[in-house]
Coordinates of C-alpha atoms and ligand atoms in Angstrom, one line a residue:
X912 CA 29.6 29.8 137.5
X913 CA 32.7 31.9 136.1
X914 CA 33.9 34.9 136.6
X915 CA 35.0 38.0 134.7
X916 CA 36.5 41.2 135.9
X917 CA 37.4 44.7 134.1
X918 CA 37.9 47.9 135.1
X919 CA 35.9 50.8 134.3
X920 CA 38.0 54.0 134.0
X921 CA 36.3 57.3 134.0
X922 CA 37.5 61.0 133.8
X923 CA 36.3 63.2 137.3
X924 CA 35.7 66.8 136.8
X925 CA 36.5 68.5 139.7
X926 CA 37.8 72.4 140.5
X927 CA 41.1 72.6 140.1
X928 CA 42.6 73.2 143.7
X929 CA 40.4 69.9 144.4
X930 CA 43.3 67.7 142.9
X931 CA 45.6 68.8 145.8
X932 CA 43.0 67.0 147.8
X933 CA 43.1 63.7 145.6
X934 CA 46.8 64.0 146.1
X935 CA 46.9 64.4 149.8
X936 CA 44.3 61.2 150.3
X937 CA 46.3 59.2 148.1
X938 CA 49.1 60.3 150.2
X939 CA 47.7 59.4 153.1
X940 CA 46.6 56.3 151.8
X941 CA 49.7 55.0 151.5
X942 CA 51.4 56.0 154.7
X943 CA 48.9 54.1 156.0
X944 CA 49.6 51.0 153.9
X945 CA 53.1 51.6 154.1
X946 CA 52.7 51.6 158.1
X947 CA 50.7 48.5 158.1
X948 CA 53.5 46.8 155.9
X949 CA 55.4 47.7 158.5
X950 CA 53.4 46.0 161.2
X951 CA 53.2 42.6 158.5
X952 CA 56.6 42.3 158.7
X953 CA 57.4 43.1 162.6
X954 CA 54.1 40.1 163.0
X955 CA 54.9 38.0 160.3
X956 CA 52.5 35.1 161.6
X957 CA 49.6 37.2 160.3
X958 CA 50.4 35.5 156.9
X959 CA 49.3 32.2 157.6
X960 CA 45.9 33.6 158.3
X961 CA 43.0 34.6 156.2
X962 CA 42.2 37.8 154.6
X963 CA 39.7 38.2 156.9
X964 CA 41.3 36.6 160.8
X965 CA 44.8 38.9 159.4
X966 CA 42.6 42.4 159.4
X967 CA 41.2 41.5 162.6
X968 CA 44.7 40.9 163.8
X969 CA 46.3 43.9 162.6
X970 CA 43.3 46.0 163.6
X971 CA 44.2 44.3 167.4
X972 CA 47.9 45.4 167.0
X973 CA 47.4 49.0 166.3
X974 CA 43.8 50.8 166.9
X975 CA 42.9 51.2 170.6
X976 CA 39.3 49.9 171.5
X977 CA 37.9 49.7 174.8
X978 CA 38.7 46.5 175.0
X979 CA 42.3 47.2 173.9
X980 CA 43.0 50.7 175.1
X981 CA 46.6 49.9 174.5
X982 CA 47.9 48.6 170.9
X983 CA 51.3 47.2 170.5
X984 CA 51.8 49.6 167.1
X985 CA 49.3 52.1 167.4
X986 CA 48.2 53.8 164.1
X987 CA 47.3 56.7 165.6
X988 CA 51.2 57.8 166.4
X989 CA 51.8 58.2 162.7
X990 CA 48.1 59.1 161.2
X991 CA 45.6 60.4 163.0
X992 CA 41.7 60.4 161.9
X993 CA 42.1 57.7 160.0
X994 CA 38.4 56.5 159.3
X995 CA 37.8 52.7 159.7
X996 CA 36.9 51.7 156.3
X997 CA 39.7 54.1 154.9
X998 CA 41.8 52.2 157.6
X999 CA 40.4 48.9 156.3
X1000 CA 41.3 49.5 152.6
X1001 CA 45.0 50.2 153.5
X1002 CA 45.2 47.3 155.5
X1003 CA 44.1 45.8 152.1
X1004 CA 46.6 46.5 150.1
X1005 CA 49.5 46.3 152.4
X1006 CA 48.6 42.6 152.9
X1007 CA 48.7 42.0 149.7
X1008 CA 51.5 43.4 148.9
X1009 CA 53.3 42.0 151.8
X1010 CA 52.3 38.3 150.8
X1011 CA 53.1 39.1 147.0
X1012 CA 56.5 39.9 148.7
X1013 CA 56.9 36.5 151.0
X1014 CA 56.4 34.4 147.7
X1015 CA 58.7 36.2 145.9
X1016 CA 61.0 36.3 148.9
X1017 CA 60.6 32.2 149.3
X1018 CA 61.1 31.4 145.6
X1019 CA 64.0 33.0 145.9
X1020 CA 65.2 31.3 148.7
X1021 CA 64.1 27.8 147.4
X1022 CA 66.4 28.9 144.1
X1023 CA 69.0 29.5 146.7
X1024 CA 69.0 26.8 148.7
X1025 CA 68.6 24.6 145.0
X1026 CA 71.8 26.2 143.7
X1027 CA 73.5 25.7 146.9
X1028 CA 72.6 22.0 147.1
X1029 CA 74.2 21.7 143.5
X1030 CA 77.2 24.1 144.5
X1031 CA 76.4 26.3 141.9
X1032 CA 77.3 30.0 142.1
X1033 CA 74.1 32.0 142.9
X1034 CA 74.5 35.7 142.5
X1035 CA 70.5 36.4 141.7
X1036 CA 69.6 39.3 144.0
X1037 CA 66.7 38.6 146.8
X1038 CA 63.6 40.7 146.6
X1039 CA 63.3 43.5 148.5
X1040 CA 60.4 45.2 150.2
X1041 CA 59.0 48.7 148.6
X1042 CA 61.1 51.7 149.1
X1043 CA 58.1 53.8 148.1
X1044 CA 54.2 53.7 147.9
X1045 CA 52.4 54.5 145.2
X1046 CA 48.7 52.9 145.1
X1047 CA 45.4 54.4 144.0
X1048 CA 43.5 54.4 147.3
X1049 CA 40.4 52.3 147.0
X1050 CA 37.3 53.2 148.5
X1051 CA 35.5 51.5 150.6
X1052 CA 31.5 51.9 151.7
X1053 CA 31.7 54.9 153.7
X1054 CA 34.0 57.0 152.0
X1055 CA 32.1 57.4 148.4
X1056 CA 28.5 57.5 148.5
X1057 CA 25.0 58.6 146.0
X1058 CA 26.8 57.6 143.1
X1059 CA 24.8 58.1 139.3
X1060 CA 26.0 57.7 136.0
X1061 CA 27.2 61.2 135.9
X1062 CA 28.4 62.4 139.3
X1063 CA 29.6 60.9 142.6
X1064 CA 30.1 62.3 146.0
X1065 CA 33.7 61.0 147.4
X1066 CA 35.1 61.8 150.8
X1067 CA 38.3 63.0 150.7
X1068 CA 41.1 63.9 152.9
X1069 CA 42.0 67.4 152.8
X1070 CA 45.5 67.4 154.3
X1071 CA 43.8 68.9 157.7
X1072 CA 40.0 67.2 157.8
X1073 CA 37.6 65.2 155.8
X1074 CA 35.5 66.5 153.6
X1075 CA 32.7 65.3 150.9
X1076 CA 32.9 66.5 147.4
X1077 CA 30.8 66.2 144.4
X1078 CA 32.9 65.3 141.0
X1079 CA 31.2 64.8 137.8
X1080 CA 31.7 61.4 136.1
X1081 CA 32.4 61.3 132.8
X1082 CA 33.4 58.1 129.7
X1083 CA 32.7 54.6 129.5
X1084 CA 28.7 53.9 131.1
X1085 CA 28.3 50.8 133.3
X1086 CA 27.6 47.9 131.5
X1087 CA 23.9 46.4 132.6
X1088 CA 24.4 42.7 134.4
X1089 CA 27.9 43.9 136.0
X1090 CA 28.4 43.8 140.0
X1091 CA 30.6 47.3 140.8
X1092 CA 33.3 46.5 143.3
X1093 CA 35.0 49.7 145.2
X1094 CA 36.3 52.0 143.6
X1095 CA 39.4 53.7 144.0
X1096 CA 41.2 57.0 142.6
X1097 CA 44.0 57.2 140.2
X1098 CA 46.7 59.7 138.9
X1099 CA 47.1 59.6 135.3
X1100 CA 49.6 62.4 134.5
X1101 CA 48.0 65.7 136.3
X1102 CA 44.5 64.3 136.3
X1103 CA 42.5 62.0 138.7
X1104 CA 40.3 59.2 137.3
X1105 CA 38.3 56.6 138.8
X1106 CA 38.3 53.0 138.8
X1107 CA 35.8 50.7 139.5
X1108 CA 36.5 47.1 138.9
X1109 CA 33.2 45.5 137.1
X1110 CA 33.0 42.1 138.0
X1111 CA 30.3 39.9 135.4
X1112 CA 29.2 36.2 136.5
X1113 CA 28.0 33.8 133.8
X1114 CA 27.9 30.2 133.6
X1115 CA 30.8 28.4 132.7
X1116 CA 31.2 27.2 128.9
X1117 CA 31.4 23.8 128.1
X1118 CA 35.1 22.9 127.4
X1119 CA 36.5 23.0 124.1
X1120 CA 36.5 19.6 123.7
X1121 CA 33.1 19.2 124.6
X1122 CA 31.7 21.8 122.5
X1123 CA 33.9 20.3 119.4
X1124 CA 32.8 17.0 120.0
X1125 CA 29.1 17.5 121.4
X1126 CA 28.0 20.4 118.6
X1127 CA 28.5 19.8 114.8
X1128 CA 27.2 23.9 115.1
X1129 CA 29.7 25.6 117.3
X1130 CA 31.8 28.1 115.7
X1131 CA 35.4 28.9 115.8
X1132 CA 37.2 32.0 115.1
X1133 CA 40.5 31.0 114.0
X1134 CA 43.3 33.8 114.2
X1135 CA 46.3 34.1 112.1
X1136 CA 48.7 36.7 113.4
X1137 CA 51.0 38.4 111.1
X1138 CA 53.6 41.2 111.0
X1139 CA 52.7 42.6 108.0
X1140 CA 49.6 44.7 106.5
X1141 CA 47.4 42.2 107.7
X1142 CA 48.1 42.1 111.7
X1143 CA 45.1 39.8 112.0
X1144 CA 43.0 37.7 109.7
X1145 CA 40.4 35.8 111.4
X1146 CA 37.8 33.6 109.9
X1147 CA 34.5 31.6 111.8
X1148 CA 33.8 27.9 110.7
X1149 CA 31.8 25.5 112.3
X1150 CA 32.9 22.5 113.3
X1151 CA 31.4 20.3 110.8
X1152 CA 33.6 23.1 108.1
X1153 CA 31.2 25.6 106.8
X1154 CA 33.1 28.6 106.9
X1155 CA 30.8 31.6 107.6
X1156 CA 32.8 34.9 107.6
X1157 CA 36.4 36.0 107.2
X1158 CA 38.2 39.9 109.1
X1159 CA 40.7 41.3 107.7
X1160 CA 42.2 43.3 110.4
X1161 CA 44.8 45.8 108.7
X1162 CA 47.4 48.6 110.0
X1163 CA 50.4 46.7 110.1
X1164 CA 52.5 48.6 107.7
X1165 CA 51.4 52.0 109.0
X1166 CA 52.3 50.9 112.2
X1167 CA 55.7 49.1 111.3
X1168 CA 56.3 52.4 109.5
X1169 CA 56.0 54.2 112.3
X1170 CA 58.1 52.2 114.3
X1171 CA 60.8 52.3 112.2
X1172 CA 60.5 55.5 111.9
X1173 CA 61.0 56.2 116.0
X1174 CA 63.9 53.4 115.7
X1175 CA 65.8 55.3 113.4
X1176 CA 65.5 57.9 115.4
X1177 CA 66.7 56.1 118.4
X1178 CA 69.9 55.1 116.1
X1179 CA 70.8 58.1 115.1
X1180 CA 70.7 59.3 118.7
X1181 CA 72.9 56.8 120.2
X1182 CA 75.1 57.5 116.9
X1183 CA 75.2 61.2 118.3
X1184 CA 76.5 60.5 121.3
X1185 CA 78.7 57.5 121.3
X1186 CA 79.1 55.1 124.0
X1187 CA 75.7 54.5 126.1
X1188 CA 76.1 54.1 130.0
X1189 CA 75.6 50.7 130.6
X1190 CA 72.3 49.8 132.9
X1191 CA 71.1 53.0 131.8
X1192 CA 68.5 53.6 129.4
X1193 CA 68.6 56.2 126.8
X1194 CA 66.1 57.7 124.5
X1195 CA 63.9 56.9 127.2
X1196 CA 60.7 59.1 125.7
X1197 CA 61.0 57.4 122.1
X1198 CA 61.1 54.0 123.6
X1199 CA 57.9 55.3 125.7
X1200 CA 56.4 56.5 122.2
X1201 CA 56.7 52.6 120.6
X1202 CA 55.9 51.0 123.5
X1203 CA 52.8 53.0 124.1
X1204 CA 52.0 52.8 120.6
X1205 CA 52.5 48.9 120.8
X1206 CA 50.6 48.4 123.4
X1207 CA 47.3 50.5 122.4
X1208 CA 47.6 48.5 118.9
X1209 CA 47.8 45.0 120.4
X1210 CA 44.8 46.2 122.6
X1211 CA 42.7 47.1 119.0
X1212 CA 43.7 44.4 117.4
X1213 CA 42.5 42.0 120.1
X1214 CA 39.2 43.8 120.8
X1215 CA 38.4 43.6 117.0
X1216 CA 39.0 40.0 117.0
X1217 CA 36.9 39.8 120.0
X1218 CA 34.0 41.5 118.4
X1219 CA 34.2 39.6 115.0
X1220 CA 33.9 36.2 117.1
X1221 CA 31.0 37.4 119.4
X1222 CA 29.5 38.6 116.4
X1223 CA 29.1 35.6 114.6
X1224 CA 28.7 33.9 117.8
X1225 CA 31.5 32.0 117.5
X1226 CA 32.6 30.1 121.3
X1227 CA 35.8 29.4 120.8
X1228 CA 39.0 31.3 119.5
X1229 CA 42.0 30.1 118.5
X1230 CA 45.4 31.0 117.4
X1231 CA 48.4 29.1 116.6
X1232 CA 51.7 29.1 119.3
X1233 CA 54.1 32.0 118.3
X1234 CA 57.0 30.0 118.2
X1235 CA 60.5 31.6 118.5
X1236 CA 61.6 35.0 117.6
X1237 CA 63.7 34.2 114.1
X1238 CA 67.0 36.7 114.3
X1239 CA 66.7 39.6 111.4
X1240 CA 69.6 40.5 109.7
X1241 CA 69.9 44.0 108.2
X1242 CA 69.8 48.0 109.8
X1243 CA 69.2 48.5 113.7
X1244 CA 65.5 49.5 113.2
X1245 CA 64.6 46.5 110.8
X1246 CA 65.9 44.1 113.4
X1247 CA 64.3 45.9 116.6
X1248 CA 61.1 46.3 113.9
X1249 CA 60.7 42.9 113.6
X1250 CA 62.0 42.0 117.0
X1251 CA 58.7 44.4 118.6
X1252 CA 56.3 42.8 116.0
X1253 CA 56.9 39.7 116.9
X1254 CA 56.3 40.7 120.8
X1255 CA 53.2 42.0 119.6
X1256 CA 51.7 39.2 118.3
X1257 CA 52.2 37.8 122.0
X1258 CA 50.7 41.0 123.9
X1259 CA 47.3 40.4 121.1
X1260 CA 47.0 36.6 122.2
X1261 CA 47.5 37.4 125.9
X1262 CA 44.6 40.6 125.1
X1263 CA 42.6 38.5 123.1
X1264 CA 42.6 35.6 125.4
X1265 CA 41.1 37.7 128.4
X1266 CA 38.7 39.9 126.3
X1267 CA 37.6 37.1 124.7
X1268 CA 36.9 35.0 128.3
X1269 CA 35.1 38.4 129.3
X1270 CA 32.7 37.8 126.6
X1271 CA 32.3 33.8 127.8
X1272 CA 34.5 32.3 125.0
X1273 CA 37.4 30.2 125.3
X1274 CA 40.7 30.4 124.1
X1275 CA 43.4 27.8 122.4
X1276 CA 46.3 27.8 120.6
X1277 CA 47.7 24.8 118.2
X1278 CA 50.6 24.0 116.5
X1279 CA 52.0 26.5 114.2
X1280 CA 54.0 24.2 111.6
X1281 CA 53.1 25.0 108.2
X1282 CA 50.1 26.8 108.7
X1283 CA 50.6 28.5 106.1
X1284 CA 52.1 25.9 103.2
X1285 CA 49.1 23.1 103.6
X1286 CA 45.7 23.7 101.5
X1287 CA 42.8 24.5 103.8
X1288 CA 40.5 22.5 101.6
X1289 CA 42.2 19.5 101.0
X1290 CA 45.6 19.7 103.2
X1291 CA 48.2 19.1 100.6
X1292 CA 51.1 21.6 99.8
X1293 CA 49.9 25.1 98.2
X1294 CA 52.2 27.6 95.8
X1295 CA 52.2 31.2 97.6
X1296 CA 53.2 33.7 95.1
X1297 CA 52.9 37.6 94.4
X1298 CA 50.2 38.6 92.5
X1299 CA 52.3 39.8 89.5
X1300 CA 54.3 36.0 89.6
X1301 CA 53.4 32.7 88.2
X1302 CA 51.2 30.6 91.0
X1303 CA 54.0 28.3 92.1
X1304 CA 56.8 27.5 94.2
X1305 CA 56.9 29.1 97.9
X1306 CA 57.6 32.9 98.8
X1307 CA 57.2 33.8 102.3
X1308 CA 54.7 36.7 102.9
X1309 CA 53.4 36.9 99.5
X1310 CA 49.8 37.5 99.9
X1311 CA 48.2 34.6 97.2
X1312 CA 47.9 31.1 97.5
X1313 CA 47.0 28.5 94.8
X1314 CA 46.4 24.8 96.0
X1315 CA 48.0 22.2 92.6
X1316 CA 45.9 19.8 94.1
X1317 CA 42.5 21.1 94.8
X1318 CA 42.8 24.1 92.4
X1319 CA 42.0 26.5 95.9
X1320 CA 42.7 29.9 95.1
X1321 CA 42.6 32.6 97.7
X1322 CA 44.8 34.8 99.9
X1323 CA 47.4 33.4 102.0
X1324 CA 46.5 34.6 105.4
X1325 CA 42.9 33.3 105.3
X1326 CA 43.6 30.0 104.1
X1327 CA 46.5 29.9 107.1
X1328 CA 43.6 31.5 109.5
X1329 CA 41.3 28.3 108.1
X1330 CA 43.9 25.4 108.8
X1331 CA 44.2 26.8 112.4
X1332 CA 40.7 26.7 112.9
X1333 CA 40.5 23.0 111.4
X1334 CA 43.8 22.1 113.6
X1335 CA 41.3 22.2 116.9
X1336 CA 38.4 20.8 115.4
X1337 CA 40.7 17.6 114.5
X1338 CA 42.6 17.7 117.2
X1339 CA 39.6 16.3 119.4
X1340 CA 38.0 14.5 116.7
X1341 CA 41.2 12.7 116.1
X1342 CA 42.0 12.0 120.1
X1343 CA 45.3 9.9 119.3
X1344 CA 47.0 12.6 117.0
X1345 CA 48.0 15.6 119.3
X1346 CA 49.5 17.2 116.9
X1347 CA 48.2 17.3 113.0
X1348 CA 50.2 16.0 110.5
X1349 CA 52.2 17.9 108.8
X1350 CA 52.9 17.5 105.1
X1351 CA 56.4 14.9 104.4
X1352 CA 59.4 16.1 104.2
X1353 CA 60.2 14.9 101.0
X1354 CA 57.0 16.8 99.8
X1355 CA 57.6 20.0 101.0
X1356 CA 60.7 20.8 98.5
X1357 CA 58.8 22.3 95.9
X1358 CA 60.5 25.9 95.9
X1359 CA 61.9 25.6 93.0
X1360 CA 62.0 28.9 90.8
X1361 CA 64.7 30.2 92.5
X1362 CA 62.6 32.2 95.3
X1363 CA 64.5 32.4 98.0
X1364 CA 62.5 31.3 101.2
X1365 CA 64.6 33.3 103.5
X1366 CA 69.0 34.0 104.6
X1367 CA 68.4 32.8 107.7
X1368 CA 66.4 29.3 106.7
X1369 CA 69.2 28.8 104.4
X1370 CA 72.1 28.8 106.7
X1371 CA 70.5 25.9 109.3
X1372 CA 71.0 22.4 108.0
X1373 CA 67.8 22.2 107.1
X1374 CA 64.6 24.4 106.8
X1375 CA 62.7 24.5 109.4
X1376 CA 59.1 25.6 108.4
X1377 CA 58.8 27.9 111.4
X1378 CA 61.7 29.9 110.4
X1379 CA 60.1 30.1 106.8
X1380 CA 57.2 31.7 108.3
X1381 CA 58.5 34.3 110.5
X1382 CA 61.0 35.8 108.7
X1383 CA 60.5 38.5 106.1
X1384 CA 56.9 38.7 106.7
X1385 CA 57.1 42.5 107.0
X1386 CA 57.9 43.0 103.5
X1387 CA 55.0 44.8 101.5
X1388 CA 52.4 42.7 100.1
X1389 CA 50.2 43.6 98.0
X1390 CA 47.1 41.8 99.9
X1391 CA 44.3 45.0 99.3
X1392 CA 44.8 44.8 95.8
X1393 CA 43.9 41.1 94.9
X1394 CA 41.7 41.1 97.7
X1395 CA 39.1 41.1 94.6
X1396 CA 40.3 37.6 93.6
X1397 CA 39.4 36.3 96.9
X1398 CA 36.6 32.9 96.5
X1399 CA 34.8 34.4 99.3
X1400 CA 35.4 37.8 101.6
X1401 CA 32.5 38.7 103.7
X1402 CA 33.9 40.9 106.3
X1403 CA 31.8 43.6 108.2
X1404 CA 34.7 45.3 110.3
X1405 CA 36.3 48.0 108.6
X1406 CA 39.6 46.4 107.3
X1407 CA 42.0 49.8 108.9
X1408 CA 42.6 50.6 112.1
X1409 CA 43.3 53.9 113.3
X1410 CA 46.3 54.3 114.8
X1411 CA 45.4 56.4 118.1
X1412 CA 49.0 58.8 117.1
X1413 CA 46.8 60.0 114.2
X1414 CA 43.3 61.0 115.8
Ligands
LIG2998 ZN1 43.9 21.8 98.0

């Protein structure tokens, strides 16, 4: 059986003077922790031992029994009323913070003691403990009880007793086939939420190579990731090659707009006033704005793939490696523009990849080399050209393709998505050939027209395809508009996304 877990988030209503009570058991909460951390490291034996044998150990060192009427560390110096499974949660997360420190702490030393055995200079700073604790306090049976879909009744710590209180739930429902774990309380800005982690058990799929090999009808959703209009375009095949359906999964230029935008700002700031303090960072709430933004768009973009896949009950989706970041040349905000989309890319596959697992599909990556310049029908070397230009030669990030060979006509993106998809399925049907051919050299020089593939290409000794691909994608295509002289576009998901700055 695997596994899945998510988090449900949902909004509390409570009266307001309620939140000081929120406050005051998360404070609580993590004096407690912070105590037992305390007690870890005084004990540090109680590592070695389970989750389980360590709580009984630390219980022993500080809470006075019967049997134990006097504890080495006793809780109750520093918190009194402390109930147990409040007591037990703590313990919880101190532990694992404490042994998330003592790897840390021994892979450092283990660098150390490597460097030293080299007599290498090794200035890396060791890991230190927390200075401060700041964790939503879970809640354990005992301390949240009669919960519904719409309310709950939570016990909270009122800075002087503990009291129950009724909240109203409100957001996301509960799935049906989940198993709720505890939940526990979080701050998000002046608001409390609640967080119950959903945990979903299913049977295992079949590995890719057996469902490729086994099935002529399972169905991949192959992914190309781009950093222009088109952020994702992901078609479904089966393995034997029908293709079935092809997304379109736009925003990219709104959102690269907007970046640049927020860059430019940041630019002209720093022009303002000079010389930045090193180690320090400035603009700090416009580089909260772009990452924020980022970050919710890489989470869209991956849930949309998602959903296309599971739609078309596809099991498998792949994308192709991202390669390295390409250097941009030009202003401040087209190099950090180009330098964030790139990241993004890599935040959408690491998204997609456990959104995708959460909805029992598997996920792969194959080689990215010239995705985009071999014919997904017959896998010889395609012109890409404008729409207003003559179908040949190669310009990277125009939006057409036309295949001399096969006479394949179609947008560029799609057929790229296509030979990903058909880069797994040979990959196991073709067990001695890791990697897919790629095109000869010799063939691949067929940019004539003087179309520049790209500066950067240029100045290497020779082209490499990668570079080709990444650079100067971001430059405006004009993919809606010949859209209509597609073979084939059957896509049910709305091709926009909504940026979440403009609801
Ligand atoms: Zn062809």
């Amino acid at each position: 059986m695997a596994k899945a877990t998510t988090t449900l988030r949902q909004v509390l209503t409570y009266q307001p003077h309620h939140a000081a009570w929120f406050a005051a058991t998360q404070d609580l909460f993590n004096r407690v922790a912070a105590f037992y951390f305390e007690v870890i490291s005084a004990h540090e034996g109680v590592l070695d031992l389970s989750n389980q044998e360590a709580l009984t150990a630390l219980e022993m060192l500080t809470h006075a029994t019967k049997e134990h009427p006097t504890p080495v560390m006793p809780l109750a110096e520093r918190a009194e009323h402390v109930p147990a499974m409040f007591r037990r949660a703590a313990i919880h997360a101190a532990l694992g913070s404490a042994r998330s420190f003592s790897t840390h702490l021994s892979k450092w030393r283990a660098k150390q003691e490597k460097a030293q055995a080299k007599g290498k200079k090794f200035s890396e700073h060791p890991p230190v403990p927390p200075r401060t604790w700041n964790k939503s306090p879970t809640l354990y049976a005992g301390q949240w009880k009669d919960r519904t879909p719409t309310s709950i009744l939570l016990k909270l710590w009122t800075g002087t007793c503990w009291s129950w209180l009724k909240v109203r739930i409100t957001g996301r429902e509960v799935p049906a086939d989940v198993e709720m774990g505890s939940p526990s309380l979080m701050r998000r800005g002046n608001h409390w939420w609640l967080q119950t982690p959903l945990e979903k058990h299913f049977r295992s799929p079949p590995t890719i190579e057996k469902q490729v090999t086994t099935r002529e009808t399972t169905k991949i959703c192959a992914v190309d990731l781009n950093i222009n209009e088109h952020l994702a375009v992901c078609t479904i095949q089966t393995v034997e090659g029908t293709i079935l359906a092809t997304a379109f999964i736009g925003g990219g230029r709104r959102i690269a707009g907007f970046r640049k935008k927020q860059l430019g700002r940041i630019a002209r700031n720093r022009r303002k006033t000079g010389i930045i303090a090193e180690g320090e960072q400035d603009n700090v709430h416009l580089w909260r704005k772009i990452n924020t933004i980022d970050d919710s768009i890489a989470h869209l973009v991956s849930a949309r793939i998602v959903q296309f896949a599971k739609q078309h009950e596809a099991t498998i989706v792949v994308f192709e490696h991202l390669g390295n970041l390409q250097p941009h040349k030009g202003t401040y905000s087209h190099r950090g523009n180009s330098k964030r989309a790139f990241w993004m890319k890599g935040r959408i596959f690491t998204y997609a990849k456990y959104k995708a697992y959460n909805q029992g599909m598997l996920t792969s990556r194959v080689s990215p080399r010239n995705t985009s310049r071999e014919c997904a029908r017959c896998h010889r070397l395609v012109a890409r050209y404008e729409a207003c230009q003559p179908a040949e030669g190669y310009t990277s990030g125009a939006p057409l393709v036309l295949c001399p060979a096969c006479g394949m006509k179609g947008h560029a993106d799609r057929n790229a998505s296509l030979v990903i998809g058909q880069r797994l399925i040979t990959r196991y049907q073709q067990p001695s050939q890791g990697k897919p051919q790629a095109p000869l050299r010799a063939e691949r020089v067929s940019k004539g027209t003087g179309v520049a593939v790209c500066q950067e290409a240029k100045s290497k000794e020779e082209p490499s395809s990668l570079q080709a691909r990444h650079a100067d994608r971001d430059e405006h295509g004009t993919a809606q508009d010949v859209l209509l002289g597609m073979e084939k576009r059957t896509s049910d998901i709305p091709c926009q996304l909504r940026l979440p700055y403009e609801s």
